[in-house]
PDB file of C-alpha atoms in Angstrom:
ATOM      1  CA  MET A   4     -12.629  23.030 -76.005  1.00  0.00           C
ATOM      2  CA  PHE A   5     -10.167  20.321 -75.450  1.00  0.00           C
ATOM      3  CA  ASN A   6      -9.504  19.242 -71.799  1.00  0.00           C
ATOM      4  CA  PRO A   7      -6.368  17.123 -71.470  1.00  0.00           C
ATOM      5  CA  PRO A   8      -6.768  13.872 -69.548  1.00  0.00           C
ATOM      6  CA  THR A   9      -6.358  13.954 -65.731  1.00  0.00           C
ATOM      7  CA  LEU A  10      -3.929  11.650 -63.783  1.00  0.00           C
ATOM      8  CA  GLU A  11      -7.056   9.947 -62.718  1.00  0.00           C
ATOM      9  CA  ASP A  12      -8.245   9.346 -66.325  1.00  0.00           C
ATOM     10  CA  LEU A  13      -4.838   8.021 -67.274  1.00  0.00           C
ATOM     11  CA  GLN A  14      -4.852   5.675 -64.290  1.00  0.00           C
ATOM     12  CA  GLU A  15      -8.269   4.414 -65.200  1.00  0.00           C
ATOM     13  CA  THR A  16      -7.364   3.748 -68.767  1.00  0.00           C
ATOM     14  CA  ARG A  17      -4.363   1.782 -67.670  1.00  0.00           C
ATOM     15  CA  ARG A  18      -6.403  -0.322 -65.205  1.00  0.00           C
ATOM     16  CA  ALA A  19      -8.905  -0.994 -67.956  1.00  0.00           C
ATOM     17  CA  ASN A  20      -6.108  -1.957 -70.235  1.00  0.00           C
ATOM     18  CA  GLU A  21      -4.505  -4.149 -67.672  1.00  0.00           C
ATOM     19  CA  LYS A  22      -7.974  -6.044 -67.403  1.00  0.00           C
ATOM     20  CA  LEU A  23      -7.974  -6.651 -71.098  1.00  0.00           C
ATOM     21  CA  VAL A  24      -4.253  -8.076 -70.927  1.00  0.00           C
ATOM     22  CA  LEU A  25      -5.145 -10.257 -67.954  1.00  0.00           C
ATOM     23  CA  LYS A  26      -8.346 -11.642 -69.680  1.00  0.00           C
ATOM     24  CA  ALA A  27      -6.370 -12.466 -72.707  1.00  0.00           C
ATOM     25  CA  LEU A  28      -3.481 -14.021 -70.727  1.00  0.00           C
ATOM     26  CA  GLU A  29      -5.878 -16.252 -68.820  1.00  0.00           C
ATOM     27  CA  SER A  30      -6.977 -17.919 -72.174  1.00  0.00           C
ATOM     28  CA  LYS A  31      -3.584 -19.320 -72.985  1.00  0.00           C
ATOM     29  CA  PRO A  32      -0.261 -19.810 -71.115  1.00  0.00           C
ATOM     30  CA  GLU A  33       2.012 -17.876 -73.432  1.00  0.00           C
ATOM     31  CA  TRP A  34       1.514 -14.886 -75.617  1.00  0.00           C
ATOM     32  CA  VAL A  35       3.858 -13.110 -77.986  1.00  0.00           C
ATOM     33  CA  GLU A  36       3.685  -9.399 -77.498  1.00  0.00           C
ATOM     34  CA  THR A  37       2.464  -8.636 -80.958  1.00  0.00           C
ATOM     35  CA  GLU A  38      -0.311 -11.409 -80.849  1.00  0.00           C
ATOM     36  CA  LEU A  39      -1.297  -9.939 -77.440  1.00  0.00           C
ATOM     37  CA  ALA A  40      -1.650  -6.454 -78.941  1.00  0.00           C
ATOM     38  CA  LYS A  41      -3.817  -7.764 -81.833  1.00  0.00           C
ATOM     39  CA  THR A  42      -5.998  -9.910 -79.384  1.00  0.00           C
ATOM     40  CA  THR A  43      -6.447  -6.931 -76.933  1.00  0.00           C
ATOM     41  CA  GLY A  44      -6.996  -4.379 -79.743  1.00  0.00           C
ATOM     42  CA  LEU A  45      -4.426  -2.236 -77.700  1.00  0.00           C
ATOM     43  CA  ALA A  46      -1.719   0.033 -79.380  1.00  0.00           C
ATOM     44  CA  LEU A  47       1.754  -1.488 -78.674  1.00  0.00           C
ATOM     45  CA  SER A  48       2.625   1.501 -76.472  1.00  0.00           C
ATOM     46  CA  HIS A  49      -0.636   1.086 -74.380  1.00  0.00           C
ATOM     47  CA  LEU A  50       0.012  -2.730 -74.176  1.00  0.00           C
ATOM     48  CA  ARG A  51       3.596  -2.167 -73.041  1.00  0.00           C
ATOM     49  CA  ALA A  52       2.493   0.361 -70.376  1.00  0.00           C
ATOM     50  CA  ALA A  53      -0.081  -2.188 -69.028  1.00  0.00           C
ATOM     51  CA  LEU A  54       2.481  -4.974 -69.206  1.00  0.00           C
ATOM     52  CA  ALA A  55       5.097  -2.944 -67.345  1.00  0.00           C
ATOM     53  CA  SER A  56       2.583  -2.244 -64.614  1.00  0.00           C
ATOM     54  CA  LEU A  57       1.488  -5.874 -64.357  1.00  0.00           C
ATOM     55  CA  LEU A  58       5.115  -7.004 -64.351  1.00  0.00           C
ATOM     56  CA  ASP A  59       5.766  -4.563 -61.380  1.00  0.00           C
ATOM     57  CA  GLN A  60       2.727  -5.972 -59.521  1.00  0.00           C
ATOM     58  CA  GLY A  61       3.956  -9.462 -60.134  1.00  0.00           C
ATOM     59  CA  ARG A  62       0.835 -10.521 -61.973  1.00  0.00           C
ATOM     60  CA  VAL A  63       2.578 -11.110 -65.189  1.00  0.00           C
ATOM     61  CA  ARG A  64       6.054 -12.525 -65.979  1.00  0.00           C
ATOM     62  CA  ARG A  65       8.138 -12.363 -69.133  1.00  0.00           C
ATOM     63  CA  LEU A  66       8.997 -15.902 -70.368  1.00  0.00           C
ATOM     64  CA  PRO A  67      11.934 -17.006 -72.359  1.00  0.00           C
ATOM     65  CA  GLY A  68      11.238 -16.501 -76.066  1.00  0.00           C
ATOM     66  CA  THR A  69      13.005 -17.101 -79.293  1.00  0.00           C
ATOM     67  CA  GLY A  70      15.244 -14.272 -80.539  1.00  0.00           C
ATOM     68  CA  THR A  71      13.934 -10.828 -79.659  1.00  0.00           C
ATOM     69  CA  ARG A  72      10.202 -11.894 -79.379  1.00  0.00           C
ATOM     70  CA  ALA A  73       8.760 -10.808 -76.094  1.00  0.00           C
ATOM     71  CA  VAL A  74       6.724 -13.538 -74.525  1.00  0.00           C
ATOM     72  CA  TYR A  75       4.428 -13.043 -71.594  1.00  0.00           C
ATOM     73  CA  GLY A  76       2.303 -15.227 -69.236  1.00  0.00           C
ATOM     74  CA  LEU A  77       0.498 -15.065 -66.059  1.00  0.00           C
ATOM     75  CA  ALA A  78       2.526 -15.141 -62.988  1.00  0.00           C
ATOM     76  CA  ASP A  79       1.829 -16.680 -59.607  1.00  0.00           C
ATOM     77  CA  PRO A  80       4.138 -15.668 -56.871  1.00  0.00           C
ATOM     78  CA  GLY A  81       2.143 -17.819 -54.440  1.00  0.00           C
ATOM     79  CA  LEU A  82       0.697 -14.942 -52.449  1.00  0.00           C
ATOM     80  CA  ALA A  83      -2.666 -15.137 -50.817  1.00  0.00           C
ATOM     81  CA  ASP A  84      -5.322 -12.502 -51.559  1.00  0.00           C
ATOM     82  CA  VAL A  85      -5.769 -10.891 -48.096  1.00  0.00           C
ATOM     83  CA  PRO A  86      -7.215  -7.642 -47.013  1.00  0.00           C
ATOM     84  CA  ALA A  87      -4.936  -4.849 -46.107  1.00  0.00           C
ATOM     85  CA  THR A  88      -5.293  -5.059 -42.277  1.00  0.00           C
ATOM     86  CA  PRO A  89      -2.654  -3.496 -40.022  1.00  0.00           C
ATOM     87  CA  LEU A  90       0.894  -4.987 -40.303  1.00  0.00           C
ATOM     88  CA  THR A  91       1.568  -7.933 -38.045  1.00  0.00           C
ATOM     89  CA  GLU A  92       4.869  -8.270 -36.182  1.00  0.00           C
ATOM     90  CA  ASP A  93       5.918 -10.926 -38.744  1.00  0.00           C
ATOM     91  CA  ALA A  94       5.025  -8.602 -41.638  1.00  0.00           C
ATOM     92  CA  LYS A  95       7.160  -5.717 -39.995  1.00  0.00           C
ATOM     93  CA  ARG A  96      10.031  -8.250 -39.581  1.00  0.00           C
ATOM     94  CA  VAL A  97       9.917  -9.277 -43.289  1.00  0.00           C
ATOM     95  CA  ARG A  98       9.581  -5.620 -44.375  1.00  0.00           C
ATOM     96  CA  ASP A  99      12.588  -4.604 -42.269  1.00  0.00           C
ATOM     97  CA  TYR A 100      14.641  -7.469 -43.612  1.00  0.00           C
ATOM     98  CA  LEU A 101      13.866  -6.538 -47.210  1.00  0.00           C
ATOM     99  CA  GLU A 102      15.142  -3.005 -46.784  1.00  0.00           C
ATOM    100  CA  GLY A 103      17.949  -2.639 -49.200  1.00  0.00           C
ATOM    101  CA  ARG A 104      17.873  -6.126 -50.487  1.00  0.00           C
ATOM    102  CA  ALA A 105      15.731  -8.751 -52.472  1.00  0.00           C
ATOM    103  CA  ASP A 106      15.285 -12.327 -51.373  1.00  0.00           C
ATOM    104  CA  SER A 107      13.319 -15.565 -51.905  1.00  0.00           C
ATOM    105  CA  ALA A 108      10.822 -16.636 -49.363  1.00  0.00           C
ATOM    106  CA  LEU A 109      12.783 -19.765 -48.478  1.00  0.00           C
ATOM    107  CA  TYR A 110      15.924 -17.910 -47.755  1.00  0.00           C
ATOM    108  CA  MET A 111      14.113 -15.350 -45.738  1.00  0.00           C
ATOM    109  CA  SER A 112      12.438 -17.991 -43.644  1.00  0.00           C
ATOM    110  CA  ASP A 113      16.048 -19.412 -42.918  1.00  0.00           C
ATOM    111  CA  GLN A 114      17.451 -15.949 -42.203  1.00  0.00           C
ATOM    112  CA  LEU A 115      14.474 -14.778 -40.044  1.00  0.00           C
ATOM    113  CA  ARG A 116      13.991 -18.186 -38.388  1.00  0.00           C
ATOM    114  CA  MET A 117      10.338 -18.266 -39.495  1.00  0.00           C
ATOM    115  CA  THR A 118       8.458 -20.970 -41.208  1.00  0.00           C
ATOM    116  CA  ARG A 119       7.847 -20.477 -44.905  1.00  0.00           C
ATOM    117  CA  ASP A 120       4.188 -20.339 -44.407  1.00  0.00           C
ATOM    118  CA  ASP A 121       4.699 -17.378 -41.951  1.00  0.00           C
ATOM    119  CA  VAL A 122       6.880 -15.637 -44.316  1.00  0.00           C
ATOM    120  CA  MET A 123       4.495 -16.098 -47.140  1.00  0.00           C
ATOM    121  CA  ALA A 124       1.524 -14.731 -45.074  1.00  0.00           C
ATOM    122  CA  ALA A 125       3.709 -11.772 -44.127  1.00  0.00           C
ATOM    123  CA  LEU A 126       4.482 -11.214 -47.775  1.00  0.00           C
ATOM    124  CA  SER A 127       0.850 -11.603 -48.716  1.00  0.00           C
ATOM    125  CA  LEU A 128      -0.033  -8.815 -46.045  1.00  0.00           C
ATOM    126  CA  LEU A 129       2.810  -6.520 -47.507  1.00  0.00           C
ATOM    127  CA  ASN A 130       1.444  -7.159 -50.975  1.00  0.00           C
ATOM    128  CA  ALA A 131      -2.002  -6.086 -49.897  1.00  0.00           C
ATOM    129  CA  HIS A 132      -0.554  -2.888 -48.804  1.00  0.00           C
ATOM    130  CA  GLY A 133       1.220  -2.431 -52.105  1.00  0.00           C
ATOM    131  CA  MET A 134       4.581  -2.521 -50.558  1.00  0.00           C
ATOM    132  CA  ILE A 135       6.437  -5.351 -52.413  1.00  0.00           C
ATOM    133  CA  THR A 136       7.145  -6.457 -55.976  1.00  0.00           C
ATOM    134  CA  CYS A 137       8.339  -9.718 -57.178  1.00  0.00           C
ATOM    135  CA  THR A 138      10.512 -10.933 -60.068  1.00  0.00           C
ATOM    136  CA  PHE A 139      10.853 -14.355 -61.446  1.00  0.00           C
ATOM    137  CA  VAL A 140      14.321 -15.947 -61.997  1.00  0.00           C
ATOM    138  CA  GLY A 141      13.355 -19.227 -63.535  1.00  0.00           C
ATOM    139  CA  SER A 142      10.881 -20.797 -61.062  1.00  0.00           C
ATOM    140  CA  LEU A 143      12.412 -18.768 -58.192  1.00  0.00           C
ATOM    141  CA  VAL A 144      10.412 -15.855 -56.934  1.00  0.00           C
ATOM    142  CA  ILE A 145      12.410 -12.834 -55.665  1.00  0.00           C
ATOM    143  CA  PHE A 146      10.670 -10.362 -53.410  1.00  0.00           C
ATOM    144  CA  ARG A 147      11.680  -6.743 -52.736  1.00  0.00           C
ATOM    145  CA  LEU A 148      10.294  -3.513 -51.356  1.00  0.00           C
ATOM    146  CA  LYS A 149       8.726  -1.177 -53.985  1.00  0.00           C
ATOM    147  CA  GLU A 150      11.039   1.664 -54.623  1.00  0.00           C
ATOM    148  CA  ALA A 151       8.616   4.186 -53.443  1.00  0.00           C
ATOM    149  CA  GLN A 152       8.430   2.319 -50.103  1.00  0.00           C
ATOM    150  CA  ALA A 153      12.002   2.028 -49.700  1.00  0.00           C
ATOM    151  CA  LEU A 154      12.585   5.740 -50.581  1.00  0.00           C
ATOM    152  CA  GLY A 155       9.759   6.909 -48.573  1.00  0.00           C
ATOM    153  CA  GLN A 156      11.320   5.252 -45.334  1.00  0.00           C
ATOM    154  CA  GLU A 157      14.767   6.575 -46.137  1.00  0.00           C
ATOM    155  CA  GLN A 158      13.702  10.125 -47.079  1.00  0.00           C
ATOM    156  CA  ALA A 159      11.711  10.697 -43.938  1.00  0.00           C
ATOM    157  CA  PRO A 160      14.721  11.729 -41.901  1.00  0.00           C
ATOM    158  CA  ALA A 161      16.198  13.744 -44.834  1.00  0.00           C
ATOM    159  CA  ALA A 162      13.261  15.976 -45.336  1.00  0.00           C
ATOM    160  CA  PRO A 163      14.347  18.608 -43.024  1.00  0.00           C
ATOM    161  CA  ALA A 164      17.658  18.961 -44.958  1.00  0.00           C
ATOM    162  CA  THR A 165      15.737  19.241 -48.244  1.00  0.00           C
ATOM    163  CA  GLY A 166      13.659  22.062 -46.615  1.00  0.00           C
ATOM    164  CA  LYS A 167      16.823  23.937 -45.687  1.00  0.00           C
ATOM    165  CA  LYS A 168      18.089  23.883 -49.235  1.00  0.00           C
ATOM    166  CA  LYS A 169      14.915  25.246 -50.569  1.00  0.00           C
ATOM    167  CA  GLN A 170      15.095  28.119 -48.032  1.00  0.00           C
ATOM    168  CA  VAL A 171      18.669  28.903 -48.900  1.00  0.00           C
ATOM    169  CA  ALA A 172      17.935  28.941 -52.685  1.00  0.00           C
TER     170      ALA A 172
END
């Protein structure tokens, strides 16, 4: 009897695939997508799913390639690996600042009148909680709140209205 994979099974497979991709990316600075698929032994669809997740996490970045060839490499947004301790006041300020916008650490430090090191520490803590993503524009790192975080905060007050609609329908 065939049992379809559970969500946990799929997430475990994706995490295992991510580890394969990261291990390969550590061995050389730039990889063409097709070479990466051959090296890891992953089907292109599974490789792309792992790369999408790693891109979202800010651990991998897409590099300029020639033509339509997708080239990937490891990304280093400069965040420290810290435990997910309760949010500090600085982390809350940075989180609130990032609501509805994306910005670089340097510009945030100017706008929030904080040192760049304090902003990076706050971003590292927010990252430990899985609240931010980063994208690379050349050598510039742009941080933003993850959509689920931003939507979760915005939808909290809207929940009663959704409940009313369900009752009417």
